[in-house]
Amino acid sequence: MAAPAYKRILLKLSGEALMGNDSYGINRETIERIVAEVKEVVDLGVQVAVVIGGGNIFRGVAPAAAGMDRATADYMGMMATVMNALALQDAMRRVDLVSRVQSALTIEQVAEPYIRGKAIRYLEEGKVVIFGAGTGNPFFTTDTAAALRGMEMNAEIVLKATKVDGVYTDDPKTHPDAMRYKSLTFDEAIMRNLKVMDATALTLCRDQKLPINVFSIFKQGALKRVVMGEDEGTLVSP
Ligand SMILES: Nc1ncnc2c1ncn2[C@@H]1O[C@H](COP(=O)(O)OP(=O)(O)O)[C@@H](O)[C@H]1O
Ligand SMILES: O=c1ccn([C@@H]2O[C@H](COP(=O)(O)OP(=O)(O)O)[C@@H](O)[C@H]2O)c(=O)[nH]1
């Protein structure tokens, strides 16, 4: 049997992915399916760290936050990611997948604080580590948190599971004729302003030479195919 292409990955799950076809919150079937896919790659012996988004509950830049102080709205967004982290951990527990939640904001009674060494230790033990509260700073996104934690965990790649099945020449939502890239460089992604990941995250990954694979969360088995090094989604690399 072929071996996985990576030993340690950082998986970025968008909050919106957890909504499934609902318009808000967490869809049970969807979270169970995602967890089953994560379990598959853990069972292959791959160490998995997860950064979870919060867009399904609250986004600092969303209309709901209009008129609010941006930093306050962003703290609300970060707390939303902690809720998702707990939901994800609970769903993992139900399938006997052992995980730990670490939060970038201290909420001691709810989750342990982010401690790099401890997180690495958990990964070495085969536990999934779920990072909540993004970077802990307003004005950032969970994509940037994924890049940052990916580097801190010495992950070999950041896997961005999102609504689209890769990076396109233009936003496929508004340009149905846009074409998908199989691979592209960081500089191309940044220069062409291909908004599938924010520029801060892209620049961080470029500078540290941490590749990113963008793939669809809705495509059955896509995570495993990416982990096995098969052609899936778009690879952004130096
Ligand atoms: N060049 C592009 N290629 C792919 N998707 C793009 C591009 N430009 C904009 N998008 C949009 O980016 C969205 C995914 O990015 P984002 O909203 O950051 O996702 P997430 O919520 O998963 O972090 C897609 O829904 C897509 O419509
Ligand atoms: O380091 C971070 C990460 C997230 N957020 C806030 O949390 C919200 C939810 O994160 P994001 O939009 O990245 O979630 P996703 O798009 O993955 O669902 C963001 O809009 C921000 O308001 C933040 O302020 N700092």
PDB file of C-alpha atoms and ligand atoms in Angstrom, residues 12-17 51-62 70-81 84 104 133-145 160-161 163 198, ligand 2:
ATOM      1  CA  LYS A  12      -7.728  24.553   8.006  1.00  0.00           C
ATOM      2  CA  LEU A  13     -11.472  23.966   8.220  1.00  0.00           C
ATOM      3  CA  SER A  14     -13.621  26.938   7.406  1.00  0.00           C
ATOM      4  CA  GLY A  15     -16.448  27.664   9.780  1.00  0.00           C
ATOM      5  CA  GLU A  16     -18.789  27.875   6.844  1.00  0.00           C
ATOM      6  CA  ALA A  17     -17.912  24.318   5.923  1.00  0.00           C
ATOM      7  CA  VAL A  51      -7.340  25.325  12.764  1.00  0.00           C
ATOM      8  CA  ILE A  52     -11.054  25.927  12.738  1.00  0.00           C
ATOM      9  CA  GLY A  53     -12.807  29.039  11.429  1.00  0.00           C
ATOM     10  CA  GLY A  54     -15.867  30.771  12.783  1.00  0.00           C
ATOM     11  CA  GLY A  55     -17.639  32.223   9.791  1.00  0.00           C
ATOM     12  CA  ASN A  56     -20.697  30.037  10.352  1.00  0.00           C
ATOM     13  CA  ILE A  57     -21.344  31.833  13.641  1.00  0.00           C
ATOM     14  CA  PHE A  58     -19.695  35.230  13.488  1.00  0.00           C
ATOM     15  CA  ARG A  59     -17.360  37.087  11.185  1.00  0.00           C
ATOM     16  CA  GLY A  60     -15.775  40.374  12.243  1.00  0.00           C
ATOM     17  CA  VAL A  61     -16.250  41.856   8.801  1.00  0.00           C
ATOM     18  CA  ALA A  62     -19.806  40.552   8.235  1.00  0.00           C
ATOM     19  CA  ARG A  70     -13.723  46.137  14.533  1.00  0.00           C
ATOM     20  CA  ALA A  71     -11.580  44.709  17.323  1.00  0.00           C
ATOM     21  CA  THR A  72     -14.657  43.896  19.425  1.00  0.00           C
ATOM     22  CA  ALA A  73     -16.277  42.174  16.454  1.00  0.00           C
ATOM     23  CA  ASP A  74     -13.094  40.213  15.838  1.00  0.00           C
ATOM     24  CA  TYR A  75     -12.969  39.008  19.444  1.00  0.00           C
ATOM     25  CA  MET A  76     -16.537  37.776  18.969  1.00  0.00           C
ATOM     26  CA  GLY A  77     -15.363  35.999  15.823  1.00  0.00           C
ATOM     27  CA  MET A  78     -12.524  34.355  17.712  1.00  0.00           C
ATOM     28  CA  MET A  79     -14.912  33.134  20.383  1.00  0.00           C
ATOM     29  CA  ALA A  80     -17.072  31.683  17.618  1.00  0.00           C
ATOM     30  CA  THR A  81     -14.090  29.605  16.506  1.00  0.00           C
ATOM     31  CA  ASN A  84     -16.640  25.303  16.656  1.00  0.00           C
ATOM     32  CA  ALA A 104      -5.219  31.324  21.636  1.00  0.00           C
ATOM     33  CA  ALA A 133      -9.452  31.513  18.714  1.00  0.00           C
ATOM     34  CA  GLY A 134      -7.336  31.960  15.601  1.00  0.00           C
ATOM     35  CA  THR A 135      -4.137  33.869  16.295  1.00  0.00           C
ATOM     36  CA  GLY A 136      -5.655  35.496  19.393  1.00  0.00           C
ATOM     37  CA  ASN A 137      -5.376  38.887  17.704  1.00  0.00           C
ATOM     38  CA  PRO A 138      -8.025  41.015  16.027  1.00  0.00           C
ATOM     39  CA  PHE A 139      -7.503  42.081  12.401  1.00  0.00           C
ATOM     40  CA  PHE A 140      -6.307  38.588  11.504  1.00  0.00           C
ATOM     41  CA  THR A 141      -8.103  35.608  10.017  1.00  0.00           C
ATOM     42  CA  THR A 142      -8.085  31.907  10.725  1.00  0.00           C
ATOM     43  CA  ASP A 143      -6.263  31.432   7.410  1.00  0.00           C
ATOM     44  CA  THR A 144      -3.385  33.390   8.910  1.00  0.00           C
ATOM     45  CA  ALA A 145      -3.718  31.354  12.101  1.00  0.00           C
ATOM     46  CA  LYS A 160      -7.197  24.486   3.246  1.00  0.00           C
ATOM     47  CA  ALA A 161     -10.551  22.739   3.087  1.00  0.00           C
ATOM     48  CA  LYS A 163     -16.107  25.651  -0.487  1.00  0.00           C
ATOM     49  CA  ASP A 198      -5.784  36.153   2.427  1.00  0.00           C
TER      50      ASP A 198
HETATM   51  O1  LIG B   2      -6.650  35.408  14.320  1.00  0.00           O
HETATM   52  C1  LIG B   2      -7.849  35.662  14.162  1.00  0.00           C
HETATM   53  C2  LIG B   2      -8.770  34.727  13.633  1.00  0.00           C
HETATM   54  C3  LIG B   2     -10.103  35.079  13.516  1.00  0.00           C
HETATM   55  N1  LIG B   2     -10.549  36.310  13.917  1.00  0.00           N
HETATM   56  C4  LIG B   2     -11.993  36.654  13.845  1.00  0.00           C
HETATM   57  O2  LIG B   2     -12.762  35.465  13.761  1.00  0.00           O
HETATM   58  C5  LIG B   2     -13.643  35.498  12.620  1.00  0.00           C
HETATM   59  C6  LIG B   2     -13.853  34.098  12.100  1.00  0.00           C
HETATM   60  O3  LIG B   2     -12.712  33.606  11.432  1.00  0.00           O
HETATM   61  P1  LIG B   2     -12.688  33.401   9.846  1.00  0.00           P
HETATM   62  O4  LIG B   2     -13.512  34.470   9.180  1.00  0.00           O
HETATM   63  O5  LIG B   2     -11.275  33.298   9.438  1.00  0.00           O
HETATM   64  O6  LIG B   2     -13.417  32.017   9.727  1.00  0.00           O
HETATM   65  P2  LIG B   2     -13.765  31.130   8.426  1.00  0.00           P
HETATM   66  O7  LIG B   2     -13.755  32.024   7.219  1.00  0.00           O
HETATM   67  O8  LIG B   2     -12.712  30.096   8.318  1.00  0.00           O
HETATM   68  O9  LIG B   2     -15.076  30.512   8.727  1.00  0.00           O
HETATM   69  C7  LIG B   2     -12.945  36.467  11.669  1.00  0.00           C
HETATM   70  O10 LIG B   2     -13.841  37.040  10.770  1.00  0.00           O
HETATM   71  C8  LIG B   2     -12.379  37.497  12.632  1.00  0.00           C
HETATM   72  O11 LIG B   2     -13.389  38.393  13.022  1.00  0.00           O
HETATM   73  C9  LIG B   2      -9.640  37.233  14.417  1.00  0.00           C
HETATM   74  O12 LIG B   2     -10.024  38.341  14.753  1.00  0.00           O
HETATM   75  N2  LIG B   2      -8.327  36.871  14.553  1.00  0.00           N
END
